[in-house]
XYZ file of N, CA and C in Angstrom:
738
model
N -0.617 51.988 -79.227
C -0.415 53.389 -78.858
C -1.223 54.295 -79.786
N -1.853 55.302 -79.226
C -2.641 56.256 -80.001
C -1.694 57.286 -80.591
N -1.675 57.427 -81.931
C -0.711 58.303 -82.586
C -1.219 59.727 -82.749
N -2.506 59.875 -82.994
C -3.055 61.206 -83.209
C -3.245 61.919 -81.873
N -2.738 63.169 -81.812
C -2.874 63.942 -80.576
C -4.281 64.512 -80.475
N -4.938 64.218 -79.364
C -6.298 64.699 -79.120
C -6.303 65.429 -77.786
N -6.818 66.655 -77.784
C -6.826 67.463 -76.573
C -8.242 67.599 -76.038
N -8.345 67.662 -74.723
C -9.650 67.847 -74.084
C -10.128 69.283 -74.211
N -9.193 70.236 -74.121
C -9.520 71.655 -74.179
C -8.838 72.304 -75.374
N -9.392 73.398 -75.907
C -8.723 74.126 -76.986
C -7.350 74.618 -76.546
N -6.431 74.722 -77.471
C -5.057 75.112 -77.131
C -4.986 76.491 -76.498
N -5.912 77.372 -76.836
C -5.876 78.721 -76.260
C -6.165 78.711 -74.762
N -6.723 77.615 -74.264
C -6.990 77.483 -72.837
C -5.815 76.873 -72.078
N -4.828 76.405 -72.790
C -3.702 75.727 -72.145
C -2.703 76.781 -71.670
N -2.885 77.226 -70.436
C -2.162 78.381 -69.905
C -1.138 78.022 -68.835
N -1.153 76.788 -68.353
C -0.271 76.410 -67.254
C 0.995 75.722 -67.751
N 2.127 76.193 -67.275
C 3.398 75.552 -67.593
C 3.639 74.389 -66.630
N 4.680 73.614 -66.916
C 5.052 72.537 -66.008
C 5.410 73.057 -64.631
N 5.981 74.253 -64.570
C 6.335 74.850 -63.276
C 5.099 75.077 -62.416
N 4.015 75.563 -63.037
C 2.789 75.792 -62.272
C 2.177 74.472 -61.812
N 2.269 73.435 -62.640
C 1.778 72.125 -62.204
C 2.564 71.632 -60.990
N 3.877 71.867 -60.990
C 4.700 71.473 -59.839
C 4.275 72.225 -58.584
N 4.028 73.524 -58.723
C 3.618 74.333 -57.572
C 2.277 73.839 -57.029
N 1.319 73.599 -57.916
C 0.001 73.111 -57.490
C 0.145 71.764 -56.786
N 0.974 70.877 -57.355
C 1.173 69.559 -56.759
C 1.806 69.666 -55.376
N 2.837 70.507 -55.241
C 3.513 70.643 -53.949
C 2.605 71.251 -52.901
N 1.849 72.283 -53.275
C 0.955 72.943 -52.311
C -0.154 71.991 -51.871
N -0.762 71.280 -52.818
C -1.847 70.358 -52.458
C -1.321 69.219 -51.591
N -0.119 68.730 -51.898
C 0.490 67.680 -51.077
C 0.750 68.175 -49.663
N 1.294 69.381 -49.546
C 1.587 69.940 -48.220
C 0.310 70.113 -47.408
N -0.758 70.584 -48.047
C -2.042 70.745 -47.357
C -2.547 69.395 -46.855
N -2.436 68.375 -47.684
C -2.876 67.032 -47.302
C -2.077 66.513 -46.110
N -0.757 66.707 -46.145
C 0.096 66.209 -45.068
C -0.094 66.997 -43.776
N -0.322 68.286 -43.880
C -0.597 69.077 -42.677
C -1.868 68.556 -41.995
N -2.870 68.237 -42.807
C -4.113 67.700 -42.243
C -3.902 66.316 -41.650
N -3.227 65.442 -42.407
C -3.100 64.047 -41.992
C -2.083 63.796 -40.899
N -1.019 64.568 -40.878
C 0.068 64.314 -39.925
C 0.114 65.313 -38.774
N -0.687 66.386 -38.861
C -0.598 67.433 -37.841
C -1.963 67.799 -37.266
N -2.868 68.291 -38.110
C -4.123 68.840 -37.608
C -5.114 67.784 -37.139
N -4.931 66.561 -37.575
C -5.864 65.516 -37.128
C -5.759 65.245 -35.629
N -4.683 65.739 -35.012
C -4.531 65.602 -33.569
C -5.235 66.722 -32.808
N -5.812 67.673 -33.530
C -6.452 68.835 -32.905
C -7.945 68.773 -33.200
N -8.737 68.696 -32.167
C -10.183 68.462 -32.324
C -10.887 69.564 -33.108
N -10.364 70.793 -33.077
C -11.018 71.886 -33.802
C -11.057 71.621 -35.302
N -10.114 70.827 -35.793
C -10.028 70.583 -37.235
C -10.692 69.270 -37.646
N -11.063 68.464 -36.678
C -11.731 67.200 -36.994
C -13.234 67.239 -36.689
N -13.684 68.285 -35.981
C -15.114 68.427 -35.702
C -15.873 68.766 -36.983
N -17.060 68.204 -37.164
C -17.837 68.482 -38.386
C -18.211 69.959 -38.502
N -18.027 70.498 -39.691
C -18.492 71.847 -39.994
C -19.930 71.818 -40.495
N -20.231 70.797 -41.295
C -21.573 70.594 -41.834
C -21.646 69.169 -42.371
N -22.828 68.746 -42.739
C -23.028 67.400 -43.280
C -23.462 67.482 -44.739
N -22.991 66.539 -45.519
C -23.489 66.336 -46.883
C -24.055 64.926 -46.912
N -25.368 64.825 -46.820
C -25.987 63.520 -46.644
C -25.581 62.964 -45.285
N -24.980 61.771 -45.302
C -24.507 61.156 -44.066
C -23.022 61.443 -43.834
N -22.392 62.196 -44.724
C -20.961 62.471 -44.615
C -20.723 63.744 -43.820
N -19.902 63.633 -42.772
C -19.530 64.789 -41.966
C -18.303 65.464 -42.563
N -18.417 66.762 -42.805
C -17.342 67.519 -43.452
C -16.619 68.369 -42.410
N -15.344 68.095 -42.241
C -14.499 68.855 -41.312
C -13.411 69.577 -42.094
N -12.634 70.413 -41.380
C -11.507 71.075 -42.042
C -10.511 70.046 -42.567
N -10.249 69.014 -41.787
C -9.308 67.984 -42.227
C -9.798 67.279 -43.486
N -11.103 67.011 -43.532
C -11.665 66.354 -44.715
C -11.490 67.236 -45.952
N -11.785 68.525 -45.815
C -11.654 69.442 -46.948
C -10.200 69.539 -47.408
N -9.274 69.551 -46.445
C -7.854 69.624 -46.787
C -7.392 68.344 -47.480
N -7.924 67.205 -47.037
C -7.597 65.944 -47.711
C -8.125 65.934 -49.151
N -9.282 66.541 -49.362
C -9.831 66.633 -50.723
C -8.888 67.411 -51.635
N -8.363 68.515 -51.128
C -7.383 69.291 -51.900
C -6.131 68.459 -52.141
N -5.723 67.720 -51.114
C -4.520 66.902 -51.222
C -4.618 65.783 -52.228
N -5.835 65.355 -52.549
C -6.004 64.266 -53.516
C -5.513 64.651 -54.916
N -5.367 65.940 -55.157
C -4.890 66.377 -56.471
C -3.411 66.054 -56.680
N -2.682 65.881 -55.588
C -1.217 65.830 -55.668
C -0.705 64.643 -56.478
N -1.135 63.423 -56.149
C -0.523 62.268 -56.805
C -0.762 62.229 -58.314
N -2.002 62.458 -58.802
C -2.163 62.478 -60.264
C -1.260 63.507 -60.943
N -1.052 64.658 -60.294
C -0.168 65.672 -60.870
C 1.277 65.205 -60.877
N 1.729 64.601 -59.767
C 3.094 64.082 -59.721
C 3.284 62.965 -60.751
N 2.277 62.127 -60.906
C 2.353 61.050 -61.895
C 2.457 61.620 -63.312
N 1.653 62.638 -63.602
C 1.698 63.281 -64.913
C 3.061 63.931 -65.151
N 3.584 64.615 -64.130
C 4.886 65.265 -64.258
C 6.000 64.238 -64.442
N 5.859 63.069 -63.822
C 6.827 62.002 -64.029
C 6.847 61.569 -65.486
N 5.671 61.376 -66.062
C 5.588 60.975 -67.474
C 6.207 62.045 -68.365
N 5.896 63.314 -68.100
C 6.476 64.402 -68.883
C 7.992 64.444 -68.720
N 8.458 64.267 -67.496
C 9.891 64.253 -67.256
C 10.573 63.110 -67.977
N 9.952 61.941 -67.955
C 10.505 60.776 -68.647
C 10.610 61.014 -70.147
N 9.590 61.656 -70.708
C 9.564 61.885 -72.155
C 10.565 62.950 -72.598
N 10.828 63.927 -71.734
C 11.592 65.093 -72.167
C 12.980 65.225 -71.547
N 13.314 64.403 -70.540
C 14.632 64.522 -69.944
C 15.728 64.161 -70.944
N 16.861 64.814 -70.816
C 18.004 64.520 -71.694
C 18.843 63.367 -71.161
N 18.586 62.957 -69.911
C 19.373 61.881 -69.297
C 18.460 61.055 -68.392
N 17.923 59.983 -68.936
C 16.976 59.171 -68.180
C 17.641 58.456 -67.003
N 18.882 58.055 -67.156
C 19.573 57.390 -66.063
C 19.702 58.332 -64.865
N 20.061 59.574 -65.134
C 20.190 60.563 -64.060
C 18.823 60.861 -63.440
N 17.804 60.916 -64.266
C 16.450 61.174 -63.779
C 16.006 60.059 -62.826
N 16.208 58.818 -63.233
C 15.865 57.685 -62.383
C 16.698 57.647 -61.118
N 17.991 57.975 -61.249
C 18.873 58.000 -60.076
C 18.390 59.015 -59.048
N 17.960 60.191 -59.508
C 17.464 61.220 -58.581
C 16.212 60.754 -57.858
N 15.329 60.071 -58.564
C 14.114 59.560 -57.930
C 14.455 58.561 -56.831
N 15.383 57.648 -57.118
C 15.777 56.650 -56.126
C 16.493 57.308 -54.948
N 17.389 58.255 -55.239
C 18.140 58.940 -54.184
C 17.197 59.641 -53.209
N 16.224 60.376 -53.737
C 15.324 61.115 -52.853
C 14.280 60.210 -52.219
N 14.025 59.047 -52.823
C 13.182 58.052 -52.150
C 13.876 57.582 -50.880
N 15.167 57.327 -50.964
C 15.939 56.879 -49.802
C 16.064 57.994 -48.767
N 16.348 59.216 -49.227
C 16.516 60.343 -48.315
C 15.210 60.732 -47.626
N 14.098 60.456 -48.272
C 12.792 60.877 -47.745
C 12.175 59.869 -46.796
N 12.736 58.663 -46.720
C 12.067 57.613 -45.962
C 11.989 57.917 -44.463
N 13.087 58.370 -43.871
C 13.058 58.695 -42.442
C 12.121 59.870 -42.162
N 12.206 60.993 -42.906
C 11.214 62.061 -42.686
C 9.775 61.585 -42.860
N 9.546 60.715 -43.826
C 8.196 60.182 -44.046
C 7.731 59.361 -42.850
N 8.606 58.486 -42.341
C 8.255 57.661 -41.188
C 8.018 58.521 -39.946
N 8.856 59.544 -39.749
C 8.706 60.416 -38.582
C 7.390 61.187 -38.644
N 7.085 61.750 -39.807
C 5.852 62.534 -39.940
C 4.618 61.647 -39.829
N 4.711 60.449 -40.373
C 3.540 59.575 -40.428
C 3.283 58.847 -39.113
N 4.344 58.296 -38.519
C 4.179 57.468 -37.325
C 4.967 57.953 -36.110
N 5.850 58.941 -36.312
C 6.636 59.441 -35.193
C 7.779 58.553 -34.799
N 8.165 57.611 -35.657
C 9.282 56.706 -35.371
C 10.174 56.600 -36.598
N 11.396 56.085 -36.381
C 12.350 55.981 -37.484
C 11.984 54.874 -38.462
N 11.238 53.900 -37.996
C 10.866 52.775 -38.852
C 9.366 52.551 -38.752
N 8.703 52.641 -39.877
C 7.251 52.446 -39.905
C 6.877 51.698 -41.182
N 5.758 51.023 -41.123
C 5.300 50.274 -42.292
C 4.951 51.227 -43.420
N 5.314 50.851 -44.624
C 5.003 51.664 -45.798
C 6.175 52.519 -46.227
N 6.257 52.731 -47.540
C 7.348 53.510 -48.120
C 6.775 54.770 -48.772
N 7.597 55.813 -48.830
C 7.129 57.103 -49.322
C 6.857 57.087 -50.827
N 6.204 58.129 -51.287
C 5.715 58.172 -52.665
C 6.832 58.228 -53.701
N 8.031 58.662 -53.298
C 9.146 58.663 -54.249
C 9.471 57.245 -54.713
N 9.275 56.249 -53.838
C 9.490 54.866 -54.255
C 8.474 54.465 -55.315
N 7.236 54.907 -55.153
C 6.205 54.633 -56.157
C 6.571 55.277 -57.493
N 7.035 56.520 -57.422
C 7.429 57.217 -58.649
C 8.628 56.541 -59.298
N 9.570 56.047 -58.488
C 10.737 55.355 -59.034
C 10.318 54.058 -59.715
N 9.441 53.290 -59.074
C 8.943 52.062 -59.702
C 8.169 52.386 -60.977
N 7.410 53.491 -60.940
C 6.707 53.933 -62.144
C 7.672 54.295 -63.254
N 8.773 54.956 -62.891
C 9.815 55.289 -63.875
C 10.375 54.017 -64.512
N 10.682 53.007 -63.697
C 11.199 51.746 -64.236
C 10.180 51.089 -65.164
N 8.892 51.194 -64.807
C 7.846 50.640 -65.665
C 7.805 51.356 -67.014
N 7.927 52.685 -66.989
C 7.945 53.452 -68.245
C 9.168 53.086 -69.087
N 10.287 52.893 -68.430
C 11.521 52.517 -69.144
C 11.336 51.169 -69.834
N 10.672 50.235 -69.121
C 10.431 48.912 -69.697
C 9.493 49.000 -70.900
N 8.440 49.812 -70.782
C 7.495 49.979 -71.894
C 8.186 50.626 -73.090
N 9.040 51.607 -72.829
C 9.771 52.273 -73.904
C 10.686 51.298 -74.645
N 11.341 50.412 -73.919
C 12.202 49.404 -74.562
C 11.367 48.459 -75.422
N 10.184 48.101 -74.942
C 9.307 47.235 -75.739
C 8.813 47.964 -76.990
N 8.442 49.236 -76.834
C 7.961 50.012 -77.983
C 9.040 50.156 -79.055
N 10.298 50.238 -78.636
C 11.393 50.402 -79.587
C 11.921 49.071 -80.112
N 11.284 47.970 -79.703
C 11.661 46.653 -80.201
C 12.851 46.023 -79.514
N 13.280 46.571 -78.398
C 14.457 46.049 -77.697
C 14.113 44.901 -76.751
N 12.852 44.783 -76.366
C 12.417 43.713 -75.471
C 11.134 43.096 -75.994
N 10.906 41.859 -75.640
C 9.694 41.157 -76.059
C 8.518 41.517 -75.157
N 7.324 41.215 -75.639
C 6.125 41.456 -74.843
C 6.125 40.598 -73.584
N 6.668 39.379 -73.694
C 6.727 38.490 -72.538
C 7.634 39.077 -71.451
N 8.791 39.591 -71.863
C 9.719 40.192 -70.908
C 9.087 41.431 -70.263
N 8.391 42.219 -71.083
C 7.715 43.406 -70.559
C 6.695 43.018 -69.496
N 5.901 41.993 -69.775
C 4.877 41.562 -68.820
C 5.501 41.119 -67.505
N 6.601 40.373 -67.571
C 7.279 39.912 -66.356
C 7.790 41.104 -65.556
N 8.389 42.083 -66.232
C 8.935 43.262 -65.547
C 7.820 44.062 -64.876
N 6.738 44.299 -65.609
C 5.646 45.105 -65.056
C 4.992 44.420 -63.863
N 4.734 43.123 -63.970
C 4.141 42.404 -62.836
C 5.095 42.394 -61.641
N 6.400 42.311 -61.928
C 7.390 42.318 -60.844
C 7.401 43.661 -60.135
N 7.370 44.746 -60.902
C 7.383 46.081 -60.304
C 6.128 46.336 -59.486
N 4.987 45.928 -60.017
C 3.735 46.077 -59.267
C 3.779 45.221 -58.000
N 4.349 44.018 -58.115
C 4.487 43.146 -56.946
C 5.374 43.760 -55.874
N 6.454 44.422 -56.295
C 7.345 45.098 -55.351
C 6.592 46.215 -54.635
N 5.795 46.957 -55.393
C 4.994 48.029 -54.787
C 4.043 47.508 -53.732
N 3.427 46.355 -54.012
C 2.503 45.747 -53.047
C 3.268 45.210 -51.838
N 4.370 44.496 -52.094
C 5.137 43.852 -51.028
C 5.696 44.864 -50.034
N 6.203 45.974 -50.546
C 6.835 46.963 -49.680
C 5.890 48.105 -49.281
N 4.634 47.993 -49.657
C 3.612 48.961 -49.240
C 4.013 50.397 -49.605
N 4.414 50.582 -50.846
C 4.735 51.937 -51.284
C 3.452 52.774 -51.331
N 3.591 54.075 -51.125
C 2.445 54.967 -51.119
C 1.700 54.855 -52.452
N 0.422 54.584 -52.404
C -0.452 54.355 -53.566
C -0.213 52.995 -54.217
N 0.866 52.317 -53.871
C 1.110 50.933 -54.246
C 0.907 50.599 -55.715
N 0.260 49.457 -55.953
C 0.049 48.985 -57.324
C -0.840 49.939 -58.109
N -1.788 50.589 -57.424
C -2.660 51.557 -58.096
C -1.845 52.715 -58.645
N -0.880 53.199 -57.861
C -0.052 54.315 -58.297
C 0.788 53.971 -59.511
N 1.421 52.799 -59.498
C 2.259 52.376 -60.625
C 1.404 52.192 -61.876
N 0.261 51.548 -61.712
C -0.640 51.326 -62.853
C -1.167 52.643 -63.411
N -1.440 53.599 -62.520
C -1.932 54.905 -62.950
C -0.877 55.637 -63.777
N 0.379 55.554 -63.375
C 1.475 56.162 -64.140
C 1.534 55.553 -65.540
N 1.419 54.242 -65.615
C 1.427 53.558 -66.914
C 0.247 54.010 -67.770
N -0.912 54.147 -67.155
C -2.107 54.583 -67.888
C -1.895 55.974 -68.480
N -1.334 56.901 -67.689
C -1.086 58.250 -68.192
C -0.116 58.226 -69.368
N 0.853 57.339 -69.300
C 1.849 57.243 -70.384
C 1.222 56.681 -71.659
N 0.488 55.602 -71.516
C -0.108 54.947 -72.696
C -1.103 55.875 -73.389
N -1.842 56.674 -72.613
C -2.875 57.552 -73.173
C -2.411 59.004 -73.283
N -1.108 59.207 -73.300
C -0.566 60.577 -73.252
C -0.946 61.429 -74.454
N -1.273 60.810 -75.588
C -1.600 61.585 -76.784
C -3.095 61.802 -76.963
N -3.878 61.244 -76.056
C -5.324 61.457 -76.118
C -5.788 61.904 -74.740
N -5.847 63.214 -74.543
C -6.176 63.757 -73.233
C -7.618 63.468 -72.815
N -8.502 63.249 -73.798
C -9.896 62.936 -73.467
C -9.981 61.558 -72.814
N -9.381 60.556 -73.472
C -9.361 59.205 -72.904
C -8.568 59.172 -71.607
N -7.471 59.912 -71.586
C -6.623 59.945 -70.386
C -7.421 60.418 -69.174
N -8.192 61.484 -69.364
C -8.993 62.026 -68.258
C -10.156 61.091 -67.912
N -10.846 60.576 -68.912
C -12.024 59.739 -68.663
C -11.643 58.435 -67.972
N -10.654 57.732 -68.541
C -10.243 56.454 -67.956
C -9.493 56.692 -66.649
N -8.719 57.776 -66.592
C -7.982 58.094 -65.374
C -8.907 58.334 -64.205
N -9.988 59.081 -64.417
C -10.963 59.342 -63.348
C -11.633 58.046 -62.894
N -11.988 57.189 -63.848
C -12.615 55.911 -63.505
C -11.643 55.021 -62.741
N -10.377 55.075 -63.130
C -9.365 54.226 -62.519
C -9.142 54.584 -61.052
N -9.313 55.856 -60.716
C -9.053 56.315 -59.352
C -10.081 55.794 -58.351
N -11.236 55.348 -58.821
C -12.224 54.699 -57.976
C -12.678 55.551 -56.816
N -12.452 55.052 -55.589
C -12.914 55.744 -54.389
C -12.214 57.086 -54.185
N -11.061 57.256 -54.831
C -10.363 58.544 -54.764
C -10.825 59.439 -55.921
N -12.119 59.386 -56.227
C -12.647 60.045 -57.416
C -12.352 61.538 -57.444
N -12.287 62.164 -56.271
C -12.059 63.607 -56.246
C -10.686 63.962 -56.809
N -9.761 62.976 -56.797
C -8.441 63.200 -57.388
C -8.544 63.447 -58.892
N -9.666 63.041 -59.468
C -9.871 63.271 -60.894
C -9.904 64.749 -61.262
N -10.137 65.623 -60.266
C -10.105 67.065 -60.528
C -8.711 67.516 -60.963
N -7.701 66.686 -60.685
C -6.343 67.016 -61.127
C -6.248 67.082 -62.649
N -7.190 66.441 -63.344
C -7.149 66.488 -64.804
C -7.533 67.864 -65.351
N -8.065 68.737 -64.486
C -8.329 70.114 -64.931
C -7.012 70.846 -65.167
N -6.114 70.965 -64.158
C -4.827 71.604 -64.446
C -3.995 70.822 -65.462
N -4.099 69.492 -65.460
C -3.355 68.701 -66.447
C -3.746 69.107 -67.861
N -5.039 69.356 -68.068
C -5.499 69.726 -69.410
C -5.355 71.214 -69.701
N -4.912 71.972 -68.702
C -4.534 73.368 -68.938
C -3.037 73.497 -69.204
N -2.336 72.372 -69.193
C -0.880 72.338 -69.387
C -0.536 72.646 -70.848
N 0.445 73.521 -71.031
C 0.813 73.940 -72.388
C 2.093 73.300 -72.913
N 2.666 72.365 -72.164
C 3.848 71.661 -72.637
C 5.156 72.397 -72.435
N 5.119 73.554 -71.783
C 6.342 74.341 -71.568
C 6.876 74.139 -70.159
N 8.179 74.332 -70.008
C 8.824 74.135 -68.709
C 8.389 75.188 -67.709
N 8.354 76.435 -68.100
C 7.945 77.500 -67.200
C 9.095 78.132 -66.452
N 8.782 78.727 -65.305
C 9.752 79.573 -64.604
C 10.718 78.803 -63.713
N 10.465 77.524 -63.424
C 11.395 76.744 -62.604
C 12.516 76.251 -63.494
N 13.675 76.878 -63.354
C 14.823 76.545 -64.195
C 16.092 76.496 -63.352
N 17.114 75.887 -63.899
C 18.390 75.827 -63.207
C 18.408 74.750 -62.138
N 19.604 74.517 -61.581
C 19.785 73.444 -60.609
C 18.969 73.689 -59.338
N 18.940 74.947 -58.861
C 18.227 75.234 -57.620
C 16.742 74.916 -57.760
N 16.124 75.445 -58.815
C 14.701 75.200 -59.028
C 14.400 73.727 -59.216
N 15.282 73.048 -59.946
C 15.084 71.620 -60.220
C 15.132 70.801 -58.938
N 16.145 71.035 -58.107
C 16.325 70.204 -56.920
C 15.439 70.636 -55.756
N 14.979 71.888 -55.760
C 14.027 72.297 -54.729
C 12.762 71.450 -54.831
N 12.375 71.123 -56.043
C 11.202 70.279 -56.286
C 11.375 68.924 -55.594
N 12.592 68.378 -55.597
C 12.874 67.117 -54.921
C 12.977 67.306 -53.402
N 13.722 68.342 -52.985
C 14.017 68.556 -51.567
C 12.766 68.920 -50.782
N 11.813 69.577 -51.428
C 10.611 70.028 -50.732
C 9.901 68.882 -50.021
N 9.901 67.702 -50.624
C 9.159 66.566 -50.053
C 9.693 66.170 -48.675
N 10.960 65.781 -48.539
C 11.423 65.429 -47.189
C 11.473 66.624 -46.242
N 11.738 67.814 -46.781
C 11.854 69.002 -45.930
C 10.533 69.333 -45.255
N 9.442 69.352 -46.012
C 8.169 69.727 -45.401
C 7.687 68.655 -44.425
N 8.063 67.396 -44.658
C 7.711 66.335 -43.717
C 8.440 66.515 -42.386
N 9.709 66.903 -42.451
C 10.465 67.162 -41.219
C 9.887 68.342 -40.454
N 9.501 69.395 -41.174
C 8.903 70.566 -40.532
C 7.617 70.176 -39.815
N 6.780 69.392 -40.461
C 5.527 68.940 -39.858
C 5.809 68.112 -38.599
N 6.784 67.224 -38.678
C 7.117 66.378 -37.527
C 7.578 67.211 -36.341
N 8.477 68.174 -36.578
C 9.002 68.978 -35.473
C 7.934 69.901 -34.878
N 7.047 70.413 -35.713
C 5.939 71.221 -35.186
C 5.062 70.376 -34.283
N 4.771 69.153 -34.703
C 3.940 68.262 -33.880
C 4.621 67.922 -32.560
N 5.928 67.697 -32.612
C 6.660 67.392 -31.385
C 6.691 68.573 -30.436
N 6.822 69.771 -30.985
C 6.966 70.964 -30.151
C 5.651 71.428 -29.533
N 4.551 71.317 -30.304
C 3.307 71.940 -29.862
C 2.182 70.966 -29.551
N 2.331 69.708 -29.944
C 1.199 68.787 -29.772
C 1.617 67.504 -29.055
């Protein structure tokens, strides 16, 4: 573990609170889902606007590019939540609860049926949380390296087996953010490389490195749980709009 804190940007540039990161993540996710689950059925949004080389750029493509910011931000917020929550058991329980509650809205928005292949991103975040918990126990000397390796491979295997959103890449990315949390330069450099074909998601490291470590304006039970509820709620809204108009 890297002990010395290293920042990519000067502290005077760190202007975004955790609340603003949540807002950016939710908005970018909603834009991505509107494009992928709704507008892709409408030819006006899938027709090319212009070409970049051999790549055709449409409204849906541009919206998906914005949406790529969401998962790295959610992964970063998960790590921050894990480090700063006063009750890790409750934090993990909430992730699992909303993973279960979000599955039907996710299936409806994605495939239009109650049962579809693949699990929503809350399951990925929950598996990532369990991975962080396992690493923390190893760091504190409560578990052996061998036990840690078995747990991590098992969690990644579960992600692959059940086709969780972002799967093994998502869980591994969460671990990477945690391990490199004190060196934002390495975190951004290796994180961008790790994302591979989703390279545009690396732009999420811009708001991440503008983060000032403060909670921000989202406070209290309502603000806290709205962050959870927004995910299944916006998926249901997208599904019903598609059913009504398309």
